[in-house]
Coordinates of N, CA and C in Angstrom, one line a residue:
X30 N 0.8 -0.8 0.0 CA 0.1 0.1 0.1 C 0.9 1.2 0.1
X31 N 1.7 1.2 1.3 CA 2.8 2.6 1.3 C 3.5 2.2 -0.6
X32 N 3.8 2.2 -0.8 CA 5.0 1.9 -2.5 C 3.7 2.9 -3.6
X33 N 2.9 2.2 -3.8 CA 1.5 2.6 -4.2 C 1.0 4.2 -3.6
X34 N 0.2 4.0 -2.2 CA 0.3 5.5 -2.3 C 1.2 7.2 -2.3
X35 N 2.9 5.7 -2.7 CA 3.3 7.0 -2.8 C 3.8 6.9 -4.4
X36 N 3.6 7.0 -5.1 CA 2.8 6.7 -6.6 C 1.5 8.1 -6.8
X37 N 0.5 8.1 -6.1 CA -0.3 8.9 -6.3 C -0.4 10.7 -5.6
X38 N 0.3 10.7 -4.5 CA 0.3 11.4 -4.2 C 1.4 12.2 -4.6
X39 N 1.5 13.4 -5.0 CA 1.8 14.3 -5.2 C 3.1 15.0 -4.9
X40 N 3.3 15.1 -3.6 CA 4.8 15.2 -3.1 C 4.9 14.2 -2.3
X41 N 6.8 14.1 -2.4 CA 7.5 13.4 -2.1 C 7.0 12.8 -0.6
X42 N 7.3 11.4 0.0 CA 6.9 10.9 0.8 C 7.9 10.3 1.7
X43 N 7.5 10.1 3.1 CA 8.9 8.7 3.4 C 8.0 8.1 4.8
X44 N 8.5 6.9 4.8 CA 7.6 6.8 5.7 C 8.1 4.9 6.2
X45 N 7.8 3.8 6.4 CA 8.7 3.0 7.0 C 8.2 1.7 6.4
X46 N 8.8 0.7 6.4 CA 8.9 -0.1 5.5 C 9.2 -1.5 7.0
X47 N 8.3 -2.6 6.2 CA 9.2 -3.6 7.3 C 9.9 -4.3 6.3
X48 N 11.5 -4.9 7.4 CA 12.7 -4.5 7.1 C 12.8 -5.9 6.7
X49 N 12.4 -7.1 6.2 CA 12.3 -7.8 5.3 C 12.6 -7.2 3.7
X50 N 11.3 -6.4 3.4 CA 11.7 -5.6 2.6 C 12.7 -5.1 1.7
X51 N 13.9 -4.9 3.0 CA 14.8 -4.2 1.9 C 16.0 -5.2 1.5
X52 N 15.8 -6.9 2.0 CA 16.9 -7.9 1.9 C 17.4 -7.4 0.1
X53 N 18.2 -7.9 0.2 CA 19.1 -7.3 -1.9 C 20.0 -6.2 -1.7
X54 N 20.4 -5.9 -2.2 CA 21.7 -4.6 -2.2 C 21.1 -4.1 -3.0
X55 N 19.8 -4.0 -4.0 CA 19.5 -3.2 -5.3 C 18.3 -2.5 -4.4
X56 N 17.2 -4.0 -3.7 CA 15.8 -3.6 -2.9 C 16.8 -2.1 -2.0
X57 N 17.8 -2.9 -0.8 CA 18.0 -2.0 0.4 C 18.5 -0.3 -0.5
X58 N 18.7 -0.4 -1.0 CA 19.4 1.0 -2.1 C 18.2 1.7 -2.6
X59 N 17.6 1.1 -3.2 CA 16.1 1.7 -3.7 C 15.1 2.3 -3.1
X60 N 15.6 1.5 -2.0 CA 14.1 1.6 -1.3 C 14.7 2.8 -0.2
X61 N 15.5 2.9 0.3 CA 16.2 4.3 1.4 C 16.3 5.4 0.3
X62 N 16.5 5.0 -0.8 CA 16.4 6.3 -2.0 C 15.1 6.9 -2.1
X63 N 14.4 6.0 -1.8 CA 12.6 6.4 -1.9 C 12.4 7.2 -0.5
X64 N 13.4 7.4 0.0 CA 13.1 8.6 1.7 C 11.8 6.4 2.5
X65 N 11.9 5.4 2.1 CA 11.7 4.3 3.1 C 13.3 4.1 4.9
X66 N 12.6 3.5 5.3 CA 13.2 3.2 6.5 C 13.3 2.1 6.7
X67 N 14.2 0.9 7.3 CA 13.5 0.0 7.7 C 12.7 -0.2 9.0
X68 N 12.2 -0.7 9.4 CA 11.0 -1.1 10.5 C 11.0 -2.8 11.0
X69 N 11.0 -3.0 12.7 CA 10.0 -4.2 12.8 C 9.1 -3.8 13.0
X70 N 7.7 -4.7 13.4 CA 6.9 -4.8 13.6 C 7.1 -4.7 14.7
X71 N 7.7 -6.1 15.4 CA 7.8 -6.8 16.8 C 9.0 -5.6 17.7
X72 N 9.4 -5.1 17.5 CA 10.7 -4.6 18.0 C 10.0 -3.0 18.5
X73 N 11.0 -2.6 19.1 CA 11.4 -1.0 18.9 C 12.2 -0.5 18.0
X74 N 11.3 1.0 17.3 CA 12.0 1.3 16.4 C 12.4 2.5 16.5
X75 N 13.5 2.8 17.8 CA 13.4 4.0 18.0 C 13.8 4.9 16.7
X76 N 15.5 4.3 16.6 CA 15.9 5.0 15.5 C 15.0 5.2 14.1
X77 N 14.2 4.5 13.5 CA 13.7 4.7 12.5 C 12.6 5.9 13.1
X78 N 12.0 5.8 13.7 CA 11.2 6.9 14.3 C 11.9 8.6 14.5
X79 N 12.8 8.2 15.2 CA 14.1 9.3 15.6 C 13.8 10.0 13.2
X80 N 14.3 9.1 12.8 CA 14.1 9.9 11.7 C 13.2 10.3 10.6
X81 N 12.0 9.6 10.9 CA 10.6 10.6 10.9 C 10.7 11.9 11.9
X82 N 11.2 11.9 13.0 CA 11.2 13.3 13.5 C 12.2 14.1 12.4
X83 N 12.8 13.8 12.1 CA 13.8 14.8 11.0 C 13.2 14.7 9.8
X84 N 12.4 14.1 9.2 CA 11.5 14.3 8.3 C 10.8 15.5 8.1
X85 N 9.9 15.0 9.6 CA 9.0 16.4 9.4 C 9.3 17.4 10.6
X86 N 10.5 17.4 10.5 CA 10.4 18.7 11.4 C 11.3 19.8 10.2
X87 N 11.3 18.9 9.0 CA 12.0 20.2 7.5 C 10.7 20.0 6.9
X88 N 9.6 19.8 6.8 CA 7.9 20.2 6.1 C 7.6 19.2 5.8
X89 N 8.6 17.8 5.7 CA 8.4 17.0 4.3 C 7.2 15.7 5.5
X90 N 6.6 14.9 4.4 CA 5.6 14.0 4.8 C 6.1 12.7 4.9
X91 N 5.2 12.5 6.5 CA 5.8 10.7 6.5 C 4.2 9.9 6.5
X92 N 4.4 8.6 6.3 CA 3.8 8.0 5.8 C 3.5 6.9 6.5
X93 N 2.3 6.5 7.6 CA 2.9 5.0 8.7 C 1.7 4.2 8.2
X94 N 1.8 3.6 8.5 CA 0.7 1.9 8.8 C 0.7 1.8 9.8
X95 N -0.5 2.1 10.5 CA -0.7 2.1 12.0 C -1.2 0.7 12.7
X96 N -0.8 -0.5 11.8 CA -1.2 -1.3 12.0 C -0.2 -2.0 12.4
X97 N 1.1 -1.3 11.8 CA 2.5 -2.0 12.3 C 2.1 -2.9 11.5
X98 N 1.7 -3.8 10.5 CA 2.6 -5.2 9.8 C 1.8 -5.1 8.6
X99 N 2.8 -6.1 7.8 CA 1.5 -6.5 6.9 C 0.2 -6.9 6.9
X100 N -0.3 -6.7 6.5 CA -2.4 -7.2 6.9 C -2.9 -7.8 5.1
X101 N -3.1 -8.8 5.2 CA -3.8 -9.0 3.8 C -5.0 -9.5 4.0
X102 N -5.6 -9.5 4.6 CA -7.2 -9.6 5.1 C -7.6 -8.5 4.7
X103 N -8.5 -8.4 3.8 CA -9.7 -7.3 3.9 C -10.0 -6.5 5.5
X104 N -10.2 -5.2 5.8 CA -10.9 -4.7 6.9 C -9.9 -3.8 7.7
X105 N -9.8 -3.8 8.9 CA -9.2 -2.6 10.0 C -8.6 -3.6 10.8
X106 N -7.1 -3.5 10.9 CA -6.8 -4.3 11.8 C -6.6 -3.6 13.1
X107 N -5.9 -4.3 14.1 CA -5.8 -3.1 16.1 C -4.9 -2.8 14.9
X108 N -4.6 -1.0 15.7 CA -3.6 0.5 15.8 C -2.4 0.3 17.0
X109 N -1.2 0.5 16.5 CA -0.8 1.1 17.5 C -0.3 2.0 17.7
X110 N 0.5 3.3 18.4 CA 0.2 4.1 19.0 C 1.2 5.0 19.2
X111 N 2.2 4.4 17.3 CA 3.3 5.0 17.6 C 3.1 6.5 16.9
X112 N 2.2 5.9 15.5 CA 2.1 7.0 14.3 C 1.4 8.7 15.0
X113 N 0.9 8.7 16.1 CA 0.3 9.6 17.4 C 1.4 9.5 18.1
X114 N 2.0 9.2 19.1 CA 3.6 9.6 19.4 C 4.0 10.4 18.8
X115 N 4.2 9.8 17.9 CA 5.2 10.8 16.3 C 4.2 12.6 16.2
X116 N 3.0 13.3 15.8 CA 2.3 14.0 15.2 C 2.9 14.2 16.7
X117 N 2.2 13.7 17.9 CA 1.9 14.5 19.0 C 3.6 15.6 19.1
X118 N 4.4 14.9 19.5 CA 5.3 15.8 19.7 C 6.1 16.4 18.5
X119 N 6.0 15.7 17.3 CA 6.2 17.2 16.2 C 5.5 17.7 16.1
X120 N 4.1 18.3 16.7 CA 3.0 19.1 16.4 C 2.5 18.9 15.4
X121 N 2.3 18.1 14.3 CA 2.0 17.5 12.8 C 0.4 16.9 12.8
X122 N -0.1 17.5 12.1 CA -1.5 16.4 11.9 C -2.0 15.1 11.1
X123 N -2.4 14.4 11.7 CA -2.4 13.0 11.5 C -4.0 12.9 10.1
X124 N -3.5 12.7 9.3 CA -4.7 13.1 8.0 C -4.8 11.1 7.2
X125 N -5.5 10.2 8.2 CA -6.0 9.0 7.8 C -6.5 9.2 6.2
X126 N -6.1 7.9 6.1 CA -6.5 7.3 4.7 C -7.0 5.9 4.6
X127 N -7.8 5.8 4.5 CA -8.6 4.7 4.0 C -8.6 4.0 2.3
X128 N -7.3 3.6 2.4 CA -7.7 2.4 1.1 C -7.7 1.2 1.0
X129 N -8.7 0.6 -0.3 CA -9.5 0.0 -0.3 C -8.8 -0.6 -1.0
X130 N -9.3 -2.2 -1.4 CA -9.1 -2.8 -2.1 C -7.8 -3.5 -2.3
X131 N -7.4 -3.0 -1.8 CA -5.5 -3.0 -1.6 C -5.1 -4.7 -1.1
X132 N -5.7 -5.8 -0.6 CA -5.8 -6.9 -0.4 C -5.2 -7.9 -1.0
X133 N -5.1 -7.5 -2.4 CA -6.0 -8.8 -3.2 C -5.9 -8.0 -4.8
X134 N -5.0 -6.4 -4.8 CA -4.6 -6.0 -6.0 C -3.7 -7.2 -7.6
X135 N -3.3 -7.7 -6.6 CA -1.8 -8.3 -7.5 C -1.6 -9.8 -7.5
X136 N -3.4 -10.3 -7.0 CA -3.3 -11.8 -6.6 C -2.8 -12.3 -8.1
X137 N -2.8 -12.4 -9.1 CA -2.8 -12.8 -10.0 C -1.5 -13.0 -11.1
X138 N -0.4 -11.9 -10.2 CA 0.7 -12.0 -10.4 C 1.6 -12.2 -9.2
X139 N 1.9 -13.3 -8.7 CA 2.2 -13.2 -7.6 C 4.2 -13.6 -7.8
X140 N 4.1 -13.2 -8.9 CA 5.6 -13.5 -9.3 C 6.2 -12.0 -9.6
X141 N 5.2 -11.2 -9.2 CA 5.8 -9.7 -9.7 C 6.7 -9.2 -7.9
X142 N 7.2 -8.7 -7.7 CA 7.7 -7.9 -6.2 C 7.0 -7.2 -5.9
X143 N 7.9 -7.1 -4.6 CA 7.5 -5.7 -4.0 C 8.2 -4.2 -4.2
X144 N 8.4 -4.2 -6.1 CA 8.9 -3.2 -6.6 C 7.6 -2.5 -7.4
X145 N 6.6 -3.5 -7.6 CA 5.3 -3.7 -8.7 C 4.8 -2.6 -8.8
X146 N 4.6 -1.1 -7.6 CA 4.0 -0.8 -7.8 C 4.3 0.5 -8.8
X147 N 6.2 0.6 -8.6 CA 6.5 1.2 -8.9 C 6.4 1.3 -10.7
X148 N 5.6 0.2 -11.2 CA 6.0 -0.1 -12.5 C 4.4 0.6 -13.2
X149 N 3.3 -0.2 -12.4 CA 2.0 1.1 -12.0 C 1.4 0.8 -11.0
X150 N 0.2 1.4 -10.7 CA -0.9 1.1 -10.1 C -1.3 0.2 -10.4
X151 N -1.6 -0.4 -8.7 CA -2.2 -2.3 -9.5 C -3.8 -1.4 -9.6
X152 N -5.1 -1.9 -10.5 CA -5.6 -1.4 -10.9 C -7.0 -2.1 -9.0
X153 N -8.0 -1.4 -9.3 CA -8.9 -1.1 -8.5 C -8.1 -0.3 -7.2
X154 N -7.1 0.1 -7.1 CA -6.7 0.9 -5.4 C -7.3 1.9 -5.9
X155 N -7.7 2.2 -4.9 CA -9.1 3.2 -4.9 C -8.2 4.1 -2.9
X156 N -8.2 5.2 -2.8 CA -7.8 5.7 -1.4 C -8.4 6.8 -1.1
X157 N -9.4 7.3 -0.3 CA -9.5 8.6 0.3 C -8.7 9.3 1.7
X158 N -8.8 9.9 1.5 CA -7.8 11.0 3.1 C -8.6 11.4 3.3
X159 N -9.1 11.3 4.8 CA -10.0 12.3 5.0 C -9.3 13.4 6.0
X160 N -10.4 14.3 7.2 CA -10.0 14.8 7.5 C -8.2 15.3 8.1
X161 N -8.1 16.1 7.8 CA -6.6 16.7 9.2 C -7.1 16.2 11.1
X162 N -6.1 15.6 11.7 CA -6.6 15.3 13.0 C -5.4 16.3 13.7
X163 N -5.3 17.1 15.0 CA -4.3 17.3 15.1 C -4.4 16.8 17.4
X164 N -3.4 16.2 17.7 CA -3.0 15.5 18.5 C -2.3 16.4 19.0
X165 N -2.9 17.3 20.3 CA -1.4 18.1 21.1 C -0.5 17.2 22.0
X166 N 0.8 17.9 23.1 CA 1.5 16.9 23.2 C 1.0 16.2 24.6
X167 N 0.4 16.9 25.1 CA -0.9 15.9 26.1 C -1.6 14.9 26.1
X168 N -1.7 14.5 24.4 CA -2.0 13.2 24.0 C -1.2 11.9 23.9
X169 N -0.1 12.5 24.9 CA 1.0 10.9 25.0 C 0.3 10.7 26.1
X170 N -0.6 11.3 26.8 CA -1.2 10.5 28.7 C -2.1 8.9 27.9
X171 N -2.1 8.0 28.5 CA -2.6 6.5 28.1 C -4.0 7.2 27.6
X172 N -4.9 7.1 28.4 CA -6.4 7.3 28.4 C -6.4 8.2 27.0
X173 N -5.4 9.1 27.1 CA -6.0 9.9 25.9 C -5.3 9.8 23.9
X174 N -4.0 9.1 24.4 CA -3.8 7.5 22.7 C -4.8 7.4 23.0
X175 N -5.1 6.0 23.6 CA -6.4 5.6 23.6 C -7.5 5.7 22.8
X176 N -8.0 6.6 23.2 CA -9.2 7.7 22.2 C -8.9 7.9 21.4
X177 N -7.3 8.3 21.4 CA -6.9 8.7 19.4 C -6.5 8.1 18.4
X178 N -6.1 7.0 19.4 CA -6.0 5.7 18.1 C -7.1 5.1 17.3
X179 N -8.2 4.8 18.9 CA -9.5 4.1 18.3 C -10.5 5.5 17.5
X180 N -10.3 6.9 17.7 CA -10.5 7.6 17.0 C -10.4 7.1 15.4
X181 N -9.4 7.4 15.1 CA -8.9 7.3 13.8 C -8.6 5.9 13.2
X182 N -9.1 4.8 13.9 CA -9.0 3.4 13.7 C -10.5 3.5 12.6
X183 N -11.6 4.5 13.6 CA -13.3 4.3 13.4 C -13.6 4.7 12.7
X184 N -12.8 6.0 12.2 CA -12.9 7.0 11.3 C -12.6 6.4 10.1
X185 N -11.1 5.3 9.5 CA -10.8 4.9 8.5 C -11.9 3.7 8.1
X186 N -12.4 2.6 9.2 CA -13.3 1.5 9.2 C -14.2 2.6 9.0
X187 N -15.2 3.9 9.3 CA -16.1 3.8 8.3 C -16.3 4.5 7.3
X188 N -15.1 4.8 6.4 CA -14.5 4.8 5.5 C -15.0 4.2 4.6
X189 N -14.9 3.0 4.8 CA -14.0 1.5 4.4 C -15.6 1.2 4.3
X190 N -15.9 0.7 5.8 CA -17.6 0.6 5.6 C -18.5 0.8 4.7
X191 N -18.5 2.5 4.3 CA -19.3 3.4 3.5 C -19.5 3.2 2.0
X192 N -18.5 2.4 1.7 CA -18.3 2.4 0.7 C -17.9 0.7 0.4
X193 N -18.5 -0.5 0.8 CA -18.2 -1.0 0.4 C -17.3 -2.1 0.7
X194 N -16.8 -1.7 1.7 CA -14.8 -2.9 1.4 C -14.9 -3.7 2.5
X195 N -15.6 -2.9 3.6 CA -15.8 -4.0 5.4 C -17.4 -5.1 5.0
X196 N -17.3 -6.2 5.7 CA -18.3 -6.9 5.8 C -18.8 -7.3 7.2
X197 N -19.9 -7.0 8.2 CA -19.6 -7.9 9.5 C -19.6 -9.5 9.6
X198 N -18.7 -9.2 10.0 CA -18.1 -11.0 10.7 C -19.0 -11.7 11.9
X199 N -18.6 -13.3 11.2 CA -20.0 -13.7 12.7 C -20.3 -13.4 13.8
X200 N -19.0 -12.7 14.1 CA -19.4 -12.3 15.4 C -20.6 -11.0 15.2
X201 N -20.7 -10.5 14.4 CA -20.9 -8.5 14.6 C -19.7 -8.1 14.3
X202 N -18.7 -8.0 14.3 CA -17.6 -6.7 13.8 C -17.2 -6.8 13.3
X203 N -16.8 -5.6 12.9 CA -16.6 -5.6 11.7 C -15.3 -5.7 10.5
X204 N -15.2 -6.4 9.6 CA -14.1 -6.8 9.1 C -13.4 -6.4 8.0

C-alpha cells in the first residue's frame, strides 16, 4: 500500500517499511533512496521514528501504517500508537487514509515483487484521505492516546464500510 500511495500523492513521502523488504542490495539501495526506512513491527523502532522526526522537522510528509505490519485480509486491524506519539511530539497533523481493495490487487501476478507498484499502480486501488486530526502534546497520556487511536481507526473503518469494502463478521464485528 505504501509504495502505491507514494506513486499517487504528488508530494514526496517518507515512511517506514517492513525490514524484510530491504533484503538484497538493489532493494535496500532503492527503498532507502525513495525515502523509506526499515522497521520491525515486533521491535522497538526508536531509530526509525527518530528518522521520521527529522523528516517532519523539515516540512516533508511521513506515511505510516498504524497496523504495524502487512495485513492481507480485508478490513482494519488493531492500531499501534507510534504514529500518534510522533504526530503529537512534532505538532504534525494525522491525515487518515482509507485504502480500499489493496488486499488483493496483484493476486493474479504472484511473481511480481514489492517494487511492482512503481511499474504501474494496481487496478482497483482506491484511496480516500480523511480530514486532518491534531493531537496536542498531552495526547501522549495513555487514556487520550487510546482514544485517539480508536478515533482514527473508527474513521478509517467507517469510510471503508461506507464504500462497501468491509463486511460484518460472524460475531457482528466489522472486518
